[in-house]
Coordinates of C-alpha atoms and ligand atoms in Angstrom, one line a residue:
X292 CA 33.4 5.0 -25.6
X293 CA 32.4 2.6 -28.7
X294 CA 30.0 4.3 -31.0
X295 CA 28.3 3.1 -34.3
X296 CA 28.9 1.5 -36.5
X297 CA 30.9 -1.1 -34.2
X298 CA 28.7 -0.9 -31.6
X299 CA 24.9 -1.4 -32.3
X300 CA 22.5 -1.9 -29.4
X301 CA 19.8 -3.9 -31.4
X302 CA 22.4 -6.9 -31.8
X303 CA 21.6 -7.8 -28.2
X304 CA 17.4 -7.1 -28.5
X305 CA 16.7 -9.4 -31.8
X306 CA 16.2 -12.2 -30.5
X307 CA 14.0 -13.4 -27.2
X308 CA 16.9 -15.9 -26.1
X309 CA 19.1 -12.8 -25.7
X310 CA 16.8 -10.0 -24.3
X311 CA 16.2 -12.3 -21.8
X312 CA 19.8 -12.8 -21.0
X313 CA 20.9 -9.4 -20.7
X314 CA 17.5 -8.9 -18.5
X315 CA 17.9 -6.9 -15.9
X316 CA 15.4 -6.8 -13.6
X317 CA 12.7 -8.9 -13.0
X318 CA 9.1 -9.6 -11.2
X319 CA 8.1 -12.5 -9.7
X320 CA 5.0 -13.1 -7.2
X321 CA 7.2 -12.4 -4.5
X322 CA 7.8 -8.7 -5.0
X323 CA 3.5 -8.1 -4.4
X324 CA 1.5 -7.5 -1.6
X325 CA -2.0 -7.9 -2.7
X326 CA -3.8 -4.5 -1.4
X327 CA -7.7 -6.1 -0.4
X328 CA -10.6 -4.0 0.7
X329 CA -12.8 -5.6 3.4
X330 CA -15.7 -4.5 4.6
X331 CA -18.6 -5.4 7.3
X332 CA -21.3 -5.6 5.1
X333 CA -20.3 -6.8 1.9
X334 CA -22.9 -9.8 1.1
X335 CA -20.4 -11.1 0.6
X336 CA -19.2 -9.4 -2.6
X337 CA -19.8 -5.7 -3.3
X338 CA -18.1 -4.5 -6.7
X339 CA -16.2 -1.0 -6.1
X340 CA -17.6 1.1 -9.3
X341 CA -14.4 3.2 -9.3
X342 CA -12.0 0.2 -9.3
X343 CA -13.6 -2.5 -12.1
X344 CA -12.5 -6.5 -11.3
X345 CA -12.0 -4.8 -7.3
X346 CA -14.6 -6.2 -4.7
X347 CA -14.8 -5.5 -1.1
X348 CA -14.8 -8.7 0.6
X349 CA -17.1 -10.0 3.8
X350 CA -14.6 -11.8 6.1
X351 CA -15.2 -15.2 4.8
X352 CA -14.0 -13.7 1.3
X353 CA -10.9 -12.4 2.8
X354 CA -10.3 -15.9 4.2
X355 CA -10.4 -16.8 1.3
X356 CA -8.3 -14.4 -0.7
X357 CA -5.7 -15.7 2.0
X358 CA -5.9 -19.3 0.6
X359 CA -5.6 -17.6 -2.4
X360 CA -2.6 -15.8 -2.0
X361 CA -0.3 -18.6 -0.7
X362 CA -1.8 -20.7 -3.7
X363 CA -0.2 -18.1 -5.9
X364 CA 3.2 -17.5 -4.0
X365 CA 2.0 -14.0 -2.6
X366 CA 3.7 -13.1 0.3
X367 CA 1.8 -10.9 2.1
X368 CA -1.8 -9.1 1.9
X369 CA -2.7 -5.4 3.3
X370 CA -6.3 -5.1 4.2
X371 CA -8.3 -1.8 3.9
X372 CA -12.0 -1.7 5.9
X373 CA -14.9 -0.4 4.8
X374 CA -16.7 0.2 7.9
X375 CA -20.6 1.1 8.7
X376 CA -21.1 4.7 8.6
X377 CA -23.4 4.1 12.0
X378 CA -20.0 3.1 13.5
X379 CA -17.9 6.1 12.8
X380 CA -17.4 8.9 14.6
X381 CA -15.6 12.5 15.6
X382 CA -12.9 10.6 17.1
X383 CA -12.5 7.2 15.4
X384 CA -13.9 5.4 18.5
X385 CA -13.8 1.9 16.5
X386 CA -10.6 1.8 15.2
X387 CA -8.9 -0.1 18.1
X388 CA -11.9 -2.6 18.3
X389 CA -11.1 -5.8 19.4
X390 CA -14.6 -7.4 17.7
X391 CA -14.7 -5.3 14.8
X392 CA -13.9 -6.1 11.6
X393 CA -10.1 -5.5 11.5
X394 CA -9.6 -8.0 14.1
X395 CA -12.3 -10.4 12.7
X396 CA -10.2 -10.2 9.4
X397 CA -6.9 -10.8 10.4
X398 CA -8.3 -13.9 13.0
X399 CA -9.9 -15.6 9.5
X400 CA -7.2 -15.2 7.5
X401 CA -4.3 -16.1 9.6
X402 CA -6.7 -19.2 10.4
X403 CA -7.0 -20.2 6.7
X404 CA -3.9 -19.5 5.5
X405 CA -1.1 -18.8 8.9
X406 CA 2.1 -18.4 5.9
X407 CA 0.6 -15.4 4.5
X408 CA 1.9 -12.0 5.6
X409 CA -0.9 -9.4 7.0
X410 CA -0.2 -6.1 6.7
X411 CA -2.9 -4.1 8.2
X412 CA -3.0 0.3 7.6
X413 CA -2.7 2.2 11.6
X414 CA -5.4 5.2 10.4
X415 CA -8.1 6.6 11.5
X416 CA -9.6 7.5 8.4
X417 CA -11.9 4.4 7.9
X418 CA -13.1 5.5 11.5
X419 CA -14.2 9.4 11.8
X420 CA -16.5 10.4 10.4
X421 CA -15.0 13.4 9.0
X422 CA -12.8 11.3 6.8
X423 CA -9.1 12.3 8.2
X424 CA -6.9 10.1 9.7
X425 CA -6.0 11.9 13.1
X426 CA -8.2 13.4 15.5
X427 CA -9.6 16.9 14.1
X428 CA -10.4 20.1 16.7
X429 CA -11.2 23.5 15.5
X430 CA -10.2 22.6 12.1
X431 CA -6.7 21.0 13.1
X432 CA -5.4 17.2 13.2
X433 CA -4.0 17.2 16.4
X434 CA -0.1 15.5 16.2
X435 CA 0.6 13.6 19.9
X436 CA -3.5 12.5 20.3
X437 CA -3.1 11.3 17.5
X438 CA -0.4 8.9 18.5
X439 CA -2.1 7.9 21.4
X440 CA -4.9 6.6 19.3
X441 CA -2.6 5.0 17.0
X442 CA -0.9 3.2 19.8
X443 CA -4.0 1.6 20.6
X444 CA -5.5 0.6 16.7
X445 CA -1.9 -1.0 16.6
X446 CA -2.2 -3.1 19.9
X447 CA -5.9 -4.3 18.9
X448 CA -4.2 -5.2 15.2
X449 CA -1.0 -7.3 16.9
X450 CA -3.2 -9.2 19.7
X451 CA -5.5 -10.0 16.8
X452 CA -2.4 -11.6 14.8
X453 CA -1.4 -8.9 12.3
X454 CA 2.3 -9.4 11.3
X455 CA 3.0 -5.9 10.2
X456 CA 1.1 -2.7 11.4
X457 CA 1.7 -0.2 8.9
X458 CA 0.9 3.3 10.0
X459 CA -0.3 5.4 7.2
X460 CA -0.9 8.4 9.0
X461 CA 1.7 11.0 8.4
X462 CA 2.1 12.0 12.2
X463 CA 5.4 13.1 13.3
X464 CA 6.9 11.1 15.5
X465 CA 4.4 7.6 15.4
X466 CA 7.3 5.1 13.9
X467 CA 8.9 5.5 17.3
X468 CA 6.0 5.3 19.8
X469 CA 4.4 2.3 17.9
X470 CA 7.6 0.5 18.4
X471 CA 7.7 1.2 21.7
X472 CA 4.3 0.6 22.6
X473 CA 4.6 -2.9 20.5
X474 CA 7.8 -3.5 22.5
X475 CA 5.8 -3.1 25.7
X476 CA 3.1 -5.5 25.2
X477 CA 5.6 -8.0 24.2
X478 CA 4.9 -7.8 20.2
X479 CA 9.0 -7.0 19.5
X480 CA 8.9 -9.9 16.4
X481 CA 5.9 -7.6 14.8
X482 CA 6.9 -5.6 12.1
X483 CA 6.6 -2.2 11.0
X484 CA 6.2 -0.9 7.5
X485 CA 6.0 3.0 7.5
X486 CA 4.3 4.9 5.1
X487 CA 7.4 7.2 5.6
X488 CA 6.9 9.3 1.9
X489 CA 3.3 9.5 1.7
X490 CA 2.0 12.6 -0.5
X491 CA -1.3 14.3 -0.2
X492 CA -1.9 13.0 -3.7
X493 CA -5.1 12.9 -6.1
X494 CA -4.9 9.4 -6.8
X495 CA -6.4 8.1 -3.9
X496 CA -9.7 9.1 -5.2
X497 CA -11.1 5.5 -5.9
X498 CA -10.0 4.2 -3.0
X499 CA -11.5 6.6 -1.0
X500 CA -14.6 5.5 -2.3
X501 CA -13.9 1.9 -2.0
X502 CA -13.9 2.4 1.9
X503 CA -16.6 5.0 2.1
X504 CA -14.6 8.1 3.0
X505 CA -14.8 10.6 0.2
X506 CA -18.2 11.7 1.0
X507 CA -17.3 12.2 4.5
X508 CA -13.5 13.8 4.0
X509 CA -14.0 17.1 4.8
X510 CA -11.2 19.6 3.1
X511 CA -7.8 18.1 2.5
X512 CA -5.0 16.0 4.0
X513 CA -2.3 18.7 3.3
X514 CA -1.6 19.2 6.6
X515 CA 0.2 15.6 7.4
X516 CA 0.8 14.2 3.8
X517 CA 3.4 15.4 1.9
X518 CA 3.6 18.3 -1.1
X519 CA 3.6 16.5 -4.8
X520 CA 6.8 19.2 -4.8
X521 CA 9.1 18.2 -2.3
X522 CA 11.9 15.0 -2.8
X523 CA 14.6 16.2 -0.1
X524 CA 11.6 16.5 2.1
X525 CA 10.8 12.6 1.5
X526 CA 14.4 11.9 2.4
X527 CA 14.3 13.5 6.0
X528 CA 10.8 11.7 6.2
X529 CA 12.4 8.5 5.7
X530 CA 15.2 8.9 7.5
X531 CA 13.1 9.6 10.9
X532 CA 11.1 6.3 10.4
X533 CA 14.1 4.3 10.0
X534 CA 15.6 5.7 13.4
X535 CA 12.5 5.7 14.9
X536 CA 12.7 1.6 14.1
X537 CA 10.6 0.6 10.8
X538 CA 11.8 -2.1 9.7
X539 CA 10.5 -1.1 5.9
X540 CA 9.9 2.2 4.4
X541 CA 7.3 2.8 1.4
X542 CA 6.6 5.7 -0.8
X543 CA 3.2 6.5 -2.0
X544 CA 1.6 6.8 -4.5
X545 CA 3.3 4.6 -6.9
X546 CA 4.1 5.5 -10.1
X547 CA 4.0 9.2 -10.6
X548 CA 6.9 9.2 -7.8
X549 CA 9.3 6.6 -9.2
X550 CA 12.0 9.2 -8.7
X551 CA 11.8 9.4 -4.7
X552 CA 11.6 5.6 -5.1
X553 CA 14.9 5.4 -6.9
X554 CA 16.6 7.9 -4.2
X555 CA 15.0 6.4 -0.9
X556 CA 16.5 3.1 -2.1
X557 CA 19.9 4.4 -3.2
X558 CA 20.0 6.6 -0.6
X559 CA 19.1 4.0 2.7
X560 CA 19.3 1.0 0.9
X561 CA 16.8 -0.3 3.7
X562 CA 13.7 -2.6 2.1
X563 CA 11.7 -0.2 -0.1
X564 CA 8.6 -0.7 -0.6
X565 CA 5.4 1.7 -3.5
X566 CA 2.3 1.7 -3.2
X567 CA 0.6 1.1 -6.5
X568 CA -2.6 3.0 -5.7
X569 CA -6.3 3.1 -6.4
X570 CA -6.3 5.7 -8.7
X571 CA -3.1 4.3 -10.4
X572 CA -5.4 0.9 -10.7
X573 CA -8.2 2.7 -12.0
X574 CA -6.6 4.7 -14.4
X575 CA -5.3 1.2 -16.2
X576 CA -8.6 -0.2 -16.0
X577 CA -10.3 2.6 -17.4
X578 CA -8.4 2.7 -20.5
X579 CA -8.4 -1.0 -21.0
X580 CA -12.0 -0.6 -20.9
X581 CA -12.5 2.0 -23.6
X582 CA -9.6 -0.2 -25.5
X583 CA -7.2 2.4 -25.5
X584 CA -4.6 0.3 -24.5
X585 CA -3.5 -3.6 -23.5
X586 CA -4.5 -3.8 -19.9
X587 CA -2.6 -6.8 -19.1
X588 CA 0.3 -5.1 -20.6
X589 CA -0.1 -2.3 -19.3
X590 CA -0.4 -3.7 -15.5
X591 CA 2.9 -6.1 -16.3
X592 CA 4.7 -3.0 -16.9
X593 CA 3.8 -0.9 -14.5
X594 CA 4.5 -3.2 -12.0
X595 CA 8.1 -4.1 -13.7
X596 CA 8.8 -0.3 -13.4
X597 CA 9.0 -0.4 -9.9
X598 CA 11.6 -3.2 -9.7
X599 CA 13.0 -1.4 -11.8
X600 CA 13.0 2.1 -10.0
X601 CA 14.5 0.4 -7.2
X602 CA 11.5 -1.2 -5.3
X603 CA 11.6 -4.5 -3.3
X604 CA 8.3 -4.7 -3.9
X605 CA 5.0 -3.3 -4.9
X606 CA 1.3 -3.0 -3.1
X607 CA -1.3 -3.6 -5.8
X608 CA -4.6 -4.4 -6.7
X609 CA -3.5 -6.0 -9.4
X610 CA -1.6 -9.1 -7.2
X611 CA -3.4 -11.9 -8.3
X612 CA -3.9 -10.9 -11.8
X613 CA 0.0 -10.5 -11.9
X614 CA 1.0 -13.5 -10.1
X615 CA -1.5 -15.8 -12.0
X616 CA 0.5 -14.2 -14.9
X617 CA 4.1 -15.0 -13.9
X618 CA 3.3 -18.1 -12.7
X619 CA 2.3 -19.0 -15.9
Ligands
LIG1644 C1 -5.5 6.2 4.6 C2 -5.0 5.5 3.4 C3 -5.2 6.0 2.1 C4 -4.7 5.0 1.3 C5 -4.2 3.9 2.1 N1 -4.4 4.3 3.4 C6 -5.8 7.2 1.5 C7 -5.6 8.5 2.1 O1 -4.6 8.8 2.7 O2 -6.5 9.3 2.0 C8 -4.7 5.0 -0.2 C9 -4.8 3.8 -1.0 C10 -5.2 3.9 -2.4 O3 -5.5 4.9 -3.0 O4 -5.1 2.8 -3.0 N2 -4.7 6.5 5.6

């Protein structure tokens, strides 16, 4: 191998002509998915305290965040609700509601802006009103009840227009019967996007907040998501979705699991998605508040990391901020 002094690595970095040839990866507006929390009450802006510059939008607003997105070259946007604690309860009763605000979303924004992408989350947790996102009894989230619930949040989500129903829920076995189900009711071009690596992880805290379920979570999600430990595990989880029929797989959270990124890509090479989450968002912000770093740096990295890790691309709260950036 050449070695020093013939060889010298900074030859190639002094100049910004050739860094950017030898460039390796890239971002562009493309590789987001702008993450947007909606809710049935905003009025019709509500600021989310944990998550500065993130609002949760009325469904005018996420119209227009829509218009916004195909403006700026984003492909797609996942929506999050925030729904009425009056409407919640035990079993998550509203979360296949064809009038709710889900449904009212996706109508609005495929109305305003038909070329964007919706990705909408197949979950109770914005639902019950003990926070979880599967039914609970006697202390236990109950696997193939579940499903059934799931199957129907899903259909509600398709025959309101959503292009891609991504189930975040961590049951066994609910790639397969949403694809089924979607197949029945004659919704074979929607798409899924699994949640197939999803840990039980701290940094969801914000956005718990943001949809009004941390109060309400009673205990923890260790049952379903995934131990911060494991990477073989994420591997076999992955693996199941993909034969079960999602089209894309995602890990979650984002950054602090770059690693099961790199080796679900490498390892399926299938479209790979990471979820950039709340408390990854918040953690950024938070120190670019207290100027303890260059936010906009900061963000512009982070979200190059995962290109570089392997991703195909990245759900963020950051999306617009980014592609206002790249584009310049
Ligand atoms: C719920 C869901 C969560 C997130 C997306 N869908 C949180 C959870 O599992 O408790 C997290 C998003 C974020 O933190 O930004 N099924």
């Amino acid at each position: 191998m050449a070695s020093y002094p013939s060889t010298r690595l900074r030859r190639l970095r002094q100049t910004d002509w050739t860094r950017r040839l030898v460039r390796e990866h890239t971002l562009t507006p493309d590789d987001l998915i702008w993450t947007v929390i909606v809710s049935d009450r905003a009025d019709p802006t509500e600021a989310v305290p944990s998550m500065p510059g993130v609002e949760r939008l009325n469904v005018a607003k996420a119209a227009k965040s829509a218009v916004r997105a195909r403006a700026l070259g984003i492909p797609a946007i996942a929506i999050f609700p925030n729904i009425d604690p009056s409407l919640k309860d035990d079993q998550g009763s509203k979360a296949d509601d064809p009038d709710g605000l889900v449904a009212n979303c996706i109508k609005a924004m495929k109305d305003a802006a038909p070329e964007v992408g919706i990705i909408c989350d197949v979950a109770l947790d914005p639902f019950t009103n003990h926070g979880h996102d599967g039914i609970l009894e006697n202390g236990e989230i109950l696997n193939d009840p579940t499903i059934e619930r799931l199957i129907e949040q899903a259909l509600m989500q398709a025959e309101a227009g959503c292009d891609v129903i991504a189930p975040s829920d961590m049951m066994d076995g609910r790639v397969g019967a949403l694809r089924t189900a979607l197949d029945e009711e004659g919704f074979e071009s929607v798409l899924i996007l699994s949640y197939a690596a999803k840990y039980a992880s701290a940094f969801y805290g914000p956005y718990r907040d943001a949809i009004g379920s941390s109060t309400a979570l009673q205990g923890d999600k260790k049952t379903y998501q995934m131990d911060p430990a494991n990477t073989d595990e994420a591997l076999r989880e992955v693996a199941l979705d993909i034969d079960e029929g999602a089209d894309m797989v995602m890990v979650k959270p984002g950054m602090p699991y770059l690693d099961i990124v790199a080796r679900v890509k490498a390892e399926f090479e299938m479209p790979t998605y990471a979820f950039q989450v709340s408390g990854e968002y918040a953690m950024i912000k938070a120190a670019e508040a207290n100027g303890w770093i260059d936010g906009e740096r900061a963000m512009m990295e982070s979200l190059l990391a995962f290109k570089r890790a392997g991703a195909d691309g990245i759900l963020t709260y950051f999306a617009p901020w980014a592609a206002e950036i790249l584009n310049g």
